[in-house]
Coordinates of C-alpha atoms in Angstrom, one line a residue:
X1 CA 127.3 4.2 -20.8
X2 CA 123.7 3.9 -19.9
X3 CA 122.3 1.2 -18.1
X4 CA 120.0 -1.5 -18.9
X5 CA 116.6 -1.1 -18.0
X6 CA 114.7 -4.9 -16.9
X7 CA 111.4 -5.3 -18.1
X8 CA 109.0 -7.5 -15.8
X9 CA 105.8 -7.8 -16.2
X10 CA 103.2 -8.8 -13.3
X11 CA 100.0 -9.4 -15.3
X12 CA 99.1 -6.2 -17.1
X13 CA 101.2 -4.6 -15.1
X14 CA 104.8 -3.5 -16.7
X15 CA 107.6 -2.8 -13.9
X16 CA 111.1 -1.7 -15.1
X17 CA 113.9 -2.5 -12.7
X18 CA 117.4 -1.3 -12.5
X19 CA 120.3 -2.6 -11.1
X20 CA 121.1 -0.9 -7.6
X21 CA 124.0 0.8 -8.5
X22 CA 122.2 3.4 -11.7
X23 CA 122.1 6.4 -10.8
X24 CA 119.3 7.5 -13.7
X25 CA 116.4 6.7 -11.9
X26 CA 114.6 10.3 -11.5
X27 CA 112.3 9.1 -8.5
X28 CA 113.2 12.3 -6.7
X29 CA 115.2 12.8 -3.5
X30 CA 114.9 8.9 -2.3
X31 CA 117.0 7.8 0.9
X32 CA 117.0 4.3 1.7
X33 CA 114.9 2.9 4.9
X34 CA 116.8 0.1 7.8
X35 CA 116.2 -2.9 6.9
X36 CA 115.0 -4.6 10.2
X37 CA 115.8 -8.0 9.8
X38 CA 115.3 -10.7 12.6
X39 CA 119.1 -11.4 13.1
X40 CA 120.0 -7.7 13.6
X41 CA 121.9 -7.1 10.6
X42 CA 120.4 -4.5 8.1
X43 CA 122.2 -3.5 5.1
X44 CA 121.1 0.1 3.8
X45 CA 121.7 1.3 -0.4
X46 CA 122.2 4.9 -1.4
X47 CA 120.6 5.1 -4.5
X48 CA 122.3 8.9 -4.4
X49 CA 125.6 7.5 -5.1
X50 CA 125.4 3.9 -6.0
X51 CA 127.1 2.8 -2.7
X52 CA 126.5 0.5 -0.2
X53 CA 127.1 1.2 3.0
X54 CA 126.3 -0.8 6.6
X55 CA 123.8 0.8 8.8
X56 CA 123.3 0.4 12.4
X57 CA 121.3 -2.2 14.4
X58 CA 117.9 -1.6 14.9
X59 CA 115.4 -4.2 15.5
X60 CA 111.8 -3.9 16.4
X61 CA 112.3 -7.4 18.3
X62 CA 115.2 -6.0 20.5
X63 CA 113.4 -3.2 21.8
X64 CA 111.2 -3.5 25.0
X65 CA 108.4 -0.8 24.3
X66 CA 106.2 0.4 26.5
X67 CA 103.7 2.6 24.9
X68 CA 103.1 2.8 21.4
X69 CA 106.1 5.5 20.6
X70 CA 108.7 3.0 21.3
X71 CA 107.4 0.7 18.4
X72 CA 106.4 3.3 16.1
X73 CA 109.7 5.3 15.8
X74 CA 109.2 8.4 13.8
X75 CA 112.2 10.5 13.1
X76 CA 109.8 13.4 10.9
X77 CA 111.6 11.9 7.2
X78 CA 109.8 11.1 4.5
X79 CA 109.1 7.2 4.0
X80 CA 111.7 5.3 2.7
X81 CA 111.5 2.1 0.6
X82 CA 113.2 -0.6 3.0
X83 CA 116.7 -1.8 1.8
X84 CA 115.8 -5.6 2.0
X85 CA 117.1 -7.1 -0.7
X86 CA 114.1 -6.7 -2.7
X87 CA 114.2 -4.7 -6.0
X88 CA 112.5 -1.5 -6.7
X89 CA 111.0 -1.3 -9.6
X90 CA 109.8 1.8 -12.5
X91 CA 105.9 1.4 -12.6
X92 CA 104.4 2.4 -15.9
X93 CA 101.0 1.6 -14.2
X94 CA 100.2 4.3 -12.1
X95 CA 96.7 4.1 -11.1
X96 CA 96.6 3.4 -7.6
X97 CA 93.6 1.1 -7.3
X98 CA 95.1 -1.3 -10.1
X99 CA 98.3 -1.5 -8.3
X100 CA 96.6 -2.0 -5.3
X101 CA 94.7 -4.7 -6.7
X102 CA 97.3 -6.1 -8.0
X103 CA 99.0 -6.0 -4.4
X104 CA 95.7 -7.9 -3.3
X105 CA 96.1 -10.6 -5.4
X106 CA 100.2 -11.6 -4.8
X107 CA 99.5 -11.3 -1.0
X108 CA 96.5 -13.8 -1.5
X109 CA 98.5 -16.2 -2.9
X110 CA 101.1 -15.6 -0.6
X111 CA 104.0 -14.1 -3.0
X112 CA 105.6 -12.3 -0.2
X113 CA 108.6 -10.8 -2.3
X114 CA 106.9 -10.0 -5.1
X115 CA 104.4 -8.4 -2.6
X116 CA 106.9 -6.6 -1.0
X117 CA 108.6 -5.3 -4.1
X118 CA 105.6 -3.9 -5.2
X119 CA 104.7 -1.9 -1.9
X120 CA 108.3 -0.5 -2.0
X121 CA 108.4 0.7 -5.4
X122 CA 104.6 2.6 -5.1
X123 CA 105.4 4.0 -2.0
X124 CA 109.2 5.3 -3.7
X125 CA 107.1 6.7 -6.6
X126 CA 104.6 8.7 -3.9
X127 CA 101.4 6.3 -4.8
X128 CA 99.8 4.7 -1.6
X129 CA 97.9 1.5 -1.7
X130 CA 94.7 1.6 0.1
X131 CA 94.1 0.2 3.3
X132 CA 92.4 -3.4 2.0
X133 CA 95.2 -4.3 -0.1
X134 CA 98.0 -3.3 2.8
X135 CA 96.0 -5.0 5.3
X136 CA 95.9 -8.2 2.8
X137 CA 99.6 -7.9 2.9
X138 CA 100.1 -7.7 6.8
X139 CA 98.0 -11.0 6.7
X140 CA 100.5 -12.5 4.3
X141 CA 103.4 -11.1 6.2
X142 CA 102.0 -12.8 9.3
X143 CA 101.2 -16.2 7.7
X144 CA 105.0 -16.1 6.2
X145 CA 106.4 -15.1 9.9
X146 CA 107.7 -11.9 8.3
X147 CA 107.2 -10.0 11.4
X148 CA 109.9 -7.0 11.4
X149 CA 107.5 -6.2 7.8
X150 CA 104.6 -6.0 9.5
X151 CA 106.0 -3.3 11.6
X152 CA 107.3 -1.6 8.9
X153 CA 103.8 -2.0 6.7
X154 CA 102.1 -0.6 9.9
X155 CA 104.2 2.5 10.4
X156 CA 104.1 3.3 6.5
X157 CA 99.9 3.3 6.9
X158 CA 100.0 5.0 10.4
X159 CA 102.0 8.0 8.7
X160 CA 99.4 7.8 6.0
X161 CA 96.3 7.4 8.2
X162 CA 95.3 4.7 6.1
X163 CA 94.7 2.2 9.2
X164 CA 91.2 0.4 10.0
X165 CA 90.5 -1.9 13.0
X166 CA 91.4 -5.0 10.9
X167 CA 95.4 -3.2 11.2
X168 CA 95.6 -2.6 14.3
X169 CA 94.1 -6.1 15.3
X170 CA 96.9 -7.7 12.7
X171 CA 99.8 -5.6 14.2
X172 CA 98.7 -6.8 18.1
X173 CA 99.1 -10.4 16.6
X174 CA 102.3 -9.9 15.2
X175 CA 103.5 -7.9 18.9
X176 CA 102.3 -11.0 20.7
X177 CA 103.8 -13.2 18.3
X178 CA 107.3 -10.8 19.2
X179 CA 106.5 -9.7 22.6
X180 CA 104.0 -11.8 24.1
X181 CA 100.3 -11.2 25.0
X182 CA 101.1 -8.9 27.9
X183 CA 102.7 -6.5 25.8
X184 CA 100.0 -6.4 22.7
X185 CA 97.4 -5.9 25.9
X186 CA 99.6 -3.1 26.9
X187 CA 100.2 -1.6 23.5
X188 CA 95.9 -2.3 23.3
X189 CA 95.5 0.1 26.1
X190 CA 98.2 3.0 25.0
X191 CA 96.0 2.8 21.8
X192 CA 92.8 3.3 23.4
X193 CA 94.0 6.2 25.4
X194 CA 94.3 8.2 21.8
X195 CA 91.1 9.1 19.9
X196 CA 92.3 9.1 17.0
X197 CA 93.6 5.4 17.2
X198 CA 90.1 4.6 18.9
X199 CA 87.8 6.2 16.3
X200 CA 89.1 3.3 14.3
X201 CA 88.4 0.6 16.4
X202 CA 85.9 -1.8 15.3
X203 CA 84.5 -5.0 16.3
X204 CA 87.3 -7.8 14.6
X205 CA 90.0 -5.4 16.6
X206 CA 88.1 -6.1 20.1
X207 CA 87.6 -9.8 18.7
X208 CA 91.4 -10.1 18.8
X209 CA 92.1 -8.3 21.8
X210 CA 89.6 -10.8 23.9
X211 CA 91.4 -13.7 22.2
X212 CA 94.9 -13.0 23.3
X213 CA 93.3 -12.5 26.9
X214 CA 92.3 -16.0 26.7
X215 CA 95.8 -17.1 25.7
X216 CA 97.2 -16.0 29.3
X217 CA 93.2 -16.6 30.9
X218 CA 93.5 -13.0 31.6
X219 CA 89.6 -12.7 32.7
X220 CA 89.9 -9.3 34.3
X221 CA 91.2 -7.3 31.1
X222 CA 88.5 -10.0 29.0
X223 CA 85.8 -8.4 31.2
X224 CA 87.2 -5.1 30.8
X225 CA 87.6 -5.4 27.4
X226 CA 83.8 -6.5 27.1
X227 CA 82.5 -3.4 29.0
X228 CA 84.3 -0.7 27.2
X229 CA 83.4 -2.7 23.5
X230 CA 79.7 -2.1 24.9
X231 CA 80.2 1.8 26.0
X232 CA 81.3 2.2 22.5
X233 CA 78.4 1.2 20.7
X234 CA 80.1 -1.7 19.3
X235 CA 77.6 -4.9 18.8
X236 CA 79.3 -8.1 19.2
X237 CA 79.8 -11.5 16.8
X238 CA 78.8 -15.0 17.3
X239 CA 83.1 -15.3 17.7
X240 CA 83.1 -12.2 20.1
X241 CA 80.4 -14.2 22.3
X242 CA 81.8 -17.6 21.6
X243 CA 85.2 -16.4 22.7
X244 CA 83.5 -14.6 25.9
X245 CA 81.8 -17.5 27.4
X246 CA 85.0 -19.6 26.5
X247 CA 86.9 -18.0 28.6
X248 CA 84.5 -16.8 31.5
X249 CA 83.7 -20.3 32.1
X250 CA 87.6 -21.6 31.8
X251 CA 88.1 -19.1 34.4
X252 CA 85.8 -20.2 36.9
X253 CA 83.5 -17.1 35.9
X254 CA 80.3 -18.9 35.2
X255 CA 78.0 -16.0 35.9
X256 CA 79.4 -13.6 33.7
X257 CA 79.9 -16.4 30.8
X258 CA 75.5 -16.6 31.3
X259 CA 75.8 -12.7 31.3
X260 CA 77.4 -13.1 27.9
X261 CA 74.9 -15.2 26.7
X262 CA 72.1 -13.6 28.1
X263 CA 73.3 -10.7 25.5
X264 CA 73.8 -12.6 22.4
X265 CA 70.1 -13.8 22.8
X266 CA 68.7 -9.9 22.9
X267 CA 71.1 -9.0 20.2
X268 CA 69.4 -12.2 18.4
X269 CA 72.7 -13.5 18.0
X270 CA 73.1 -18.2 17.9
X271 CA 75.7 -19.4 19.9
X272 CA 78.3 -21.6 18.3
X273 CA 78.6 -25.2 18.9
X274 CA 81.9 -24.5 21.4
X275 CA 79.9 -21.6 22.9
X276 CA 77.0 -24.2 23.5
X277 CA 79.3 -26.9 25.8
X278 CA 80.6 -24.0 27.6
X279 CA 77.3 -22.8 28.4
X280 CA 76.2 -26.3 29.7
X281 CA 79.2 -26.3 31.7
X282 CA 78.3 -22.7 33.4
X283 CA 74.6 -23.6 33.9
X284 CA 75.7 -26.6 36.3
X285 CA 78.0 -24.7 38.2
X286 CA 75.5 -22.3 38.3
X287 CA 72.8 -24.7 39.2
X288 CA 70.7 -23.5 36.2
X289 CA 69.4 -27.1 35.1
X290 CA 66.8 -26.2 32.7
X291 CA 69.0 -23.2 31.4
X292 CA 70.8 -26.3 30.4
X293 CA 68.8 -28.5 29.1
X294 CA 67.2 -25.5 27.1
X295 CA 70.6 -25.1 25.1
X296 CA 70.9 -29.1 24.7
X297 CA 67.9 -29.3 23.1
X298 CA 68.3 -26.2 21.2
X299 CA 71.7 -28.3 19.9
X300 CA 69.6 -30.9 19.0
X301 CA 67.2 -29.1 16.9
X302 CA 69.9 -27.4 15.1
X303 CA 71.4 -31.2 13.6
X304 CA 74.4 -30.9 16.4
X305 CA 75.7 -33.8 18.2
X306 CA 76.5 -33.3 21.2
X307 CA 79.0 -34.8 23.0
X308 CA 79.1 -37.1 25.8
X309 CA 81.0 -34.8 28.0
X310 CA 78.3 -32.5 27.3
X311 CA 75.6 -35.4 27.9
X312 CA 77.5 -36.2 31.4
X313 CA 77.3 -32.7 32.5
X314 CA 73.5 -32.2 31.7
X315 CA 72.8 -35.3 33.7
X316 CA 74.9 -34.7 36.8
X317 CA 73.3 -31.2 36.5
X318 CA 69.6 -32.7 36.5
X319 CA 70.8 -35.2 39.3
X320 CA 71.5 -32.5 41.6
X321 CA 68.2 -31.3 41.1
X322 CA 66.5 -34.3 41.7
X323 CA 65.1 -34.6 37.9
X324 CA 65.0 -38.4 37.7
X325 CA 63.3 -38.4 34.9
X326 CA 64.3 -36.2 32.8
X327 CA 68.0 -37.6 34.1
X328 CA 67.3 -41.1 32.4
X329 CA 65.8 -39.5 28.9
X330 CA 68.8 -37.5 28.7
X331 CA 70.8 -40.8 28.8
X332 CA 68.9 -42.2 26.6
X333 CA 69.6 -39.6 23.9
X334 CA 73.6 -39.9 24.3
X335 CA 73.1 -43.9 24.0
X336 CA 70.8 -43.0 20.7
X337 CA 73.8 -40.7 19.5
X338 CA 76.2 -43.6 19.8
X339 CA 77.8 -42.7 22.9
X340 CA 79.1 -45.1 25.3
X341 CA 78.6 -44.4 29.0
X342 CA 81.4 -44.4 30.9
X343 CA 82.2 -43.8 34.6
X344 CA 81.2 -40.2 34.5
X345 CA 78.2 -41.1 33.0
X346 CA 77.3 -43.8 35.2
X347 CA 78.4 -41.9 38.4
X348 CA 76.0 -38.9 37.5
X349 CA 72.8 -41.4 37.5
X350 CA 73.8 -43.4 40.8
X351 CA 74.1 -39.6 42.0
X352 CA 70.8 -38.5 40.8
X353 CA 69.2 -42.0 41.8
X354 CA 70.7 -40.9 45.3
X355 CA 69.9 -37.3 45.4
X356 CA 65.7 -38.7 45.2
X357 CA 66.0 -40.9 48.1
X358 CA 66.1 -44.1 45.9
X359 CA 68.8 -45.7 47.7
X360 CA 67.8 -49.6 47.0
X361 CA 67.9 -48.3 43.3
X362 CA 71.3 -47.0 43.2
X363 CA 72.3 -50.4 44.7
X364 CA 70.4 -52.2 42.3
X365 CA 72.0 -50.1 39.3
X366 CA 75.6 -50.8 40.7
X367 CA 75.3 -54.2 40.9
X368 CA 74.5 -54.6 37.5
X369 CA 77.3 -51.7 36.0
X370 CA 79.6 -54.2 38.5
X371 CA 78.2 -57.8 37.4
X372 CA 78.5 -56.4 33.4
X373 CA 81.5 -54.6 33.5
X374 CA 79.9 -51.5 31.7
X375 CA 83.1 -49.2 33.1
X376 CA 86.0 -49.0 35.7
X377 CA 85.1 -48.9 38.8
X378 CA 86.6 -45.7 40.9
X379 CA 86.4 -44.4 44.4
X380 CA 83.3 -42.4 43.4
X381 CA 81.0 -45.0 42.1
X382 CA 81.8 -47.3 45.2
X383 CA 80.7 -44.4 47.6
X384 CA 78.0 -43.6 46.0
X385 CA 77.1 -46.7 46.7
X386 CA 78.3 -46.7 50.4
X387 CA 76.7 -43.6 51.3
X388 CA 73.2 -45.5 50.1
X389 CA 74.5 -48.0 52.5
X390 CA 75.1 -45.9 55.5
X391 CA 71.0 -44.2 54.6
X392 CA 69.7 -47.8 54.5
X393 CA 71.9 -49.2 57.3
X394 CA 73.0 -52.0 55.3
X395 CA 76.3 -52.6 57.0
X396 CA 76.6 -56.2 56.0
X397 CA 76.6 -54.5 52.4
X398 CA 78.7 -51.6 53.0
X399 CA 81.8 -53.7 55.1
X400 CA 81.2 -56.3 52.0
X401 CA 81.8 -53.1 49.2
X402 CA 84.9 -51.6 51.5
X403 CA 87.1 -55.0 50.9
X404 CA 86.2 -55.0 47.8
X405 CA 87.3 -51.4 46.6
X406 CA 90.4 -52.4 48.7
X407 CA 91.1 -55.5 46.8
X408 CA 90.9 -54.1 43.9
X409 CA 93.9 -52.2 44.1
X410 CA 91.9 -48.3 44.6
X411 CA 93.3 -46.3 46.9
X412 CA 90.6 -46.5 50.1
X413 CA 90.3 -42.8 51.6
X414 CA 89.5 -41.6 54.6
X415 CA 85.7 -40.5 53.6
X416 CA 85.2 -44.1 52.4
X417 CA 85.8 -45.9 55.8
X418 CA 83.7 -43.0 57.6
X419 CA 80.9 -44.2 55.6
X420 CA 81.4 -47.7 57.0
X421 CA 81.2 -46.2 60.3
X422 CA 78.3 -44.3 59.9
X423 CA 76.7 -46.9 58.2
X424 CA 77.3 -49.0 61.1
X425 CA 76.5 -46.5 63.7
X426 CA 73.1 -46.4 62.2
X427 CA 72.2 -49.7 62.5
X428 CA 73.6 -49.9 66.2
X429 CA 76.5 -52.1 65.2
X430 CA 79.1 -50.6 67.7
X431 CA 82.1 -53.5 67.6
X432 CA 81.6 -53.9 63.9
X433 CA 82.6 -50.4 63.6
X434 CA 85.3 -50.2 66.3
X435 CA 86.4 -53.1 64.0
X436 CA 86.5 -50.9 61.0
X437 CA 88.3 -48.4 62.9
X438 CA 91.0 -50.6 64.1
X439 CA 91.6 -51.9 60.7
X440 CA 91.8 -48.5 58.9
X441 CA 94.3 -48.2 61.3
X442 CA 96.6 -51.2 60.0
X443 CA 96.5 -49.9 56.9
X444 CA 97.8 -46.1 58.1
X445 CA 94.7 -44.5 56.9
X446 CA 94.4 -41.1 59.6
X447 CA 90.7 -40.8 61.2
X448 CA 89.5 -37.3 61.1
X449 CA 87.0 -35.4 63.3
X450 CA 84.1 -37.1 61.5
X451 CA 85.4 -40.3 62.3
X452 CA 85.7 -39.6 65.8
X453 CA 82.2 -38.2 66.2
X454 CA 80.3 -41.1 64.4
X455 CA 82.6 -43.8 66.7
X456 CA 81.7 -41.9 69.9
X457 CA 78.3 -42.0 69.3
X458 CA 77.7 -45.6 68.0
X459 CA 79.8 -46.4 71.2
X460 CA 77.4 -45.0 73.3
X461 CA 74.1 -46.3 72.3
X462 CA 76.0 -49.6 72.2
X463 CA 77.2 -48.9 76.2
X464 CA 81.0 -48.8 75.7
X465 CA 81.7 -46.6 78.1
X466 CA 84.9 -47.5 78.2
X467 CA 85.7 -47.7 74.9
X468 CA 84.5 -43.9 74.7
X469 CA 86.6 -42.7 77.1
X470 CA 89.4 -44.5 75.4
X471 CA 88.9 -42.3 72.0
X472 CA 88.4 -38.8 74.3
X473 CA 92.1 -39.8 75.4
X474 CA 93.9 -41.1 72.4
X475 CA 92.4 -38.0 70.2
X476 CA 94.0 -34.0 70.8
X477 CA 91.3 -32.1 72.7
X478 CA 88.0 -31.4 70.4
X479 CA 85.4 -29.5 71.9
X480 CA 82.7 -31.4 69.2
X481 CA 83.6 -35.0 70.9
X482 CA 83.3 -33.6 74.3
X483 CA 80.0 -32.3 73.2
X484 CA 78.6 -35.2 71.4
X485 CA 79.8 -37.6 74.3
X486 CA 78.2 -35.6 76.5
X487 CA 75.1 -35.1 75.0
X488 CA 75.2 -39.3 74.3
X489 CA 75.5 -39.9 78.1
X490 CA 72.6 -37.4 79.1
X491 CA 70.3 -39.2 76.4
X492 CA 71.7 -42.9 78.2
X493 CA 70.5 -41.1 81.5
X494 CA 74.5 -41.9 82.4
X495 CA 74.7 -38.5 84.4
X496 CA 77.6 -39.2 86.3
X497 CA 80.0 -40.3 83.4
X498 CA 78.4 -37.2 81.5
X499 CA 79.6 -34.4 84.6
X500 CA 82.9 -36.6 84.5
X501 CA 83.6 -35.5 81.1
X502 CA 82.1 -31.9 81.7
X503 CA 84.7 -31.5 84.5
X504 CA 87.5 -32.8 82.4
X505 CA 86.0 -30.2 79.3
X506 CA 86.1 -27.8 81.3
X507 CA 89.6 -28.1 82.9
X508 CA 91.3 -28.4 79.5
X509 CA 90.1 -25.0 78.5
X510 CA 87.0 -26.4 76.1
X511 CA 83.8 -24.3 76.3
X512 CA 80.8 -26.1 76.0
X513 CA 78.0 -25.4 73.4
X514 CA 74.5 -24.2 74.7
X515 CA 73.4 -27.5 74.4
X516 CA 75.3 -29.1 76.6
X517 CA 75.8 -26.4 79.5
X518 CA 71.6 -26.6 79.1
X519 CA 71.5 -30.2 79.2
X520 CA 74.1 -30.4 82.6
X521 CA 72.3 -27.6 84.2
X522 CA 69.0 -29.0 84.3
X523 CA 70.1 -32.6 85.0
X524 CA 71.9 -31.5 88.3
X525 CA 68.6 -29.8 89.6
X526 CA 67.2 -33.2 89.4
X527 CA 69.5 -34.9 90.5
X528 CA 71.9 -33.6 93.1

């Protein structure tokens, strides 16, 4: 009895399909590919005799490949179509571009099985789809998470040496998505080693490649990458750059993320918008200010907006260089873009009012961001203030902003009270700051070196001898107080305590600096 053909049609297509246990179908000597499914079971059909039968595991997911071989198993057979469940059809259409046309459109709209079907039955009748329409389907096979397919897609066009860049670039995704990053970097670099992979390397393959670098911030193989892309004539994209400085900058790389961009400009090449905050972000760390402001206004002619982190780092940027001026328009372009300042914001003016010498300004402007409540208040805005303090020797003003931050519930570091000090020391206000000492004690804050130093000498020129000699003894030897004591004492023309505590340097192993063996020496000729 014969069997019944099926007729479906797919468009203008016609497809006749038999059940799998005919054995009329005259498609030649046919064996039946493993089905590589993601649980491990694969059920193979002999179309020879009709029977099922059970094949063994093999799974491209189970594997742990180190080269290219050990994904791309090739056992010298001729392609099989895969044993998946899906049919295999009779094509009365056999024009290869119409079918692969045809396998354009269903992987478009993302009809994997009809998709499928269609690969497996051209490549059972001998007719090979070009490489645009298989690539089309590797896309759809990714989207759908079909992932053992892809590998089987990719072998059948490997064998063919129908591959293009776009290929290999979709098969690294789907070994990331399977293996990881690592391993598509490694499977990268087995195919690079073959020419006859390379030779079809293009520009969307490195694009990829640099992306899944980024994934693990693998900057060394990005960098890499970059180089050999270059040596190969290959001009890059506003993604390939985008994705470059991206990462380069993420990485703490900011001069090659400028090297990037310094490219992309001769290849005449715009940045993208995300390119364009990274950029701003190397040229402060870089100290390149008006490389900075060049790309902010180069946003701003192009209709961008850009945002206030963006706005924050341009002005702490022009702060650092002193640019006042430009500073303050800068500011007022992120208030005229709607932003609202925040602490960032307000901390990179006090800084840039600071870095000019305007010290009685930067008071002046935290008073007001205090009196209005224009932000939080942190540790950074209230030294900022301090340190203008300590320049002006306004202790009265700094002690006054020191209970304050503490009663506000901020956490009152060790820099913060040495500012105090300092600020004290300046304005010869010795017990005031042995008072602030005392007190950061009661509240278990530990003094460092600095502390020490700027105590020691405010203790001097306000002639607490004893009180120096007090700190020498409670602190573990430090050859810089010993120094600065003793240099003190010369300048108060107190010679004897200053040989005192050279003898007592000396005898716990401390050597002098120049300065003070210079200093002892010529004050004993004069006076012994």
């Amino acid at each position: 009895m014969k069997p019944k053909r099926r007729r479906l049609v797919y468009g203008s297509l016609k497809m006749e399909s038999f059940p799998s246990g005919t054995t009329r179908m005259c498609f030649g000597k046919v064996c039946c590919e493993l089905d590589r499914s993601l649980n491990g079971e694969t059920m193979g059909l002999d179309w020879e005799s009709g029977s099922k039968r059970r094949t063994e595991e093999i799974s491209f997911l189970e594997q742990k490949p180190e080269n290219l071989c050990d994904f791309l198993v090739e056992n010298g057979s001729e392609e099989k179509p895969a044993a998946n469940g899906n049919r295999i059809h009779f094509l009365e259409e056999r024009n290869e571009e119409m079918l692969s046309k045809r396998l354009l459109k269903l992987s478009r709209l993302n009809k994997v099985r009809s998709a499928m079907e269609l690969f497996d039955s051209m490549r059972t009748l001998g007719l090979q789809p070009n490489a645009h329409a298989c690539n089309s389907l590797l896309s759809c096979l990714l989207r759908n998470g079909n992932l053992q397919k892809v590998f089987i897609v990719f072998e059948f066009m490997r064998t063919k040496e129908n591959v293009t860049g776009h290929t290999y670039s979709l098969f690294l995704k789907a070994v990331a998505e399977v293996k990881g990053c690592d391993s598509a970097l490694r499977m990268f670099r087995e195919l690079e080693k073959d020419p006859k992979h390379k030779s079809n390397f293009d520009v969307i393959l490195y694009n990829t490649v640099i992306s899944l670098c980024g994934r693990i911030n693998n900057v060394y193989e990005t960098e890499r990458i970059w180089r050999v892309m270059k040596s190969d004539g290959q001009i890059g994209t506003e993604v390939t750059y985008s994705l470059l400085v991206s990462i380069f900058v993420r990485c703490g790389r900011s001069e090659l993320a400028l090297d990037a961009y310094d490219e992309m400009i001769y290849n005449k090449i715009s940045p993208r918008e995300d390119a364009m905050y990274a950029l701003i972000n190397a040229c402060t760390k870089e100290e390149k200010w008006d490389l900075a402001l060049k790309i902010f206004q180069s946003m701003l002619k192009k209709g961008m907006k850009p945002n206030l982190v963006a706005c924050n780092t341009l002005i702490n940027s022009l702060g650092k260089a002193g640019k006042v001026g430009l500073v303050f328009k800068v500011y007022s372009v992120a208030k005229s873009l709607g932003h609202k300042p925040d602490e960032y914001t307000w901390n990179a003016l006090l800084t840039a009012l600071y870095k000019a010498n305007r010290y009685e300004d930067v008071l002046q402007l935290f008073d007001m961001i205090r009196s209005e409540n224009l932000c939080c208040l942190n540790e950074y805005l209230y030294n900022t203030a301090m340190m203008s303090c300590q320049k002006l020797g306004s202790w009265e003003k700094a002690v006054k902003l020191l209970y304050e931050m503490e009663g506000s519930g901020l956490t009152v570091s060790t820099s913060s009270y040495n500012l105090v000090i300092s600020a004290c020391e300046r304005s010869r206000q010795s017990k005031i700051a042995l008072r602030v000492y005392e007190h950061m004690a009661q509240r278990d804050c530990k003094p460092d070196t600095f502390t020490y130093l700027s105590l020691v000498r405010s203790c001097i020129w306000g002639s607490l001898w004893d009180e120096v000699k007090d700190i020498l003894k409670k602190v573990e030897p430090d050859v810089s107080l010993y120094n600065a004591a003793i240099h003190g004492m010369c300048l108060r023309r107190e010679f004897k305590i200053a040989k005192e505590l050279y003898v007592e340097m000396r005898e716990m192993g401390l050597e002098p600096d120049g300065k003070t063996r210079a200093m002892m020496l010529q004050n004993l000729k004069k006076h012994y």
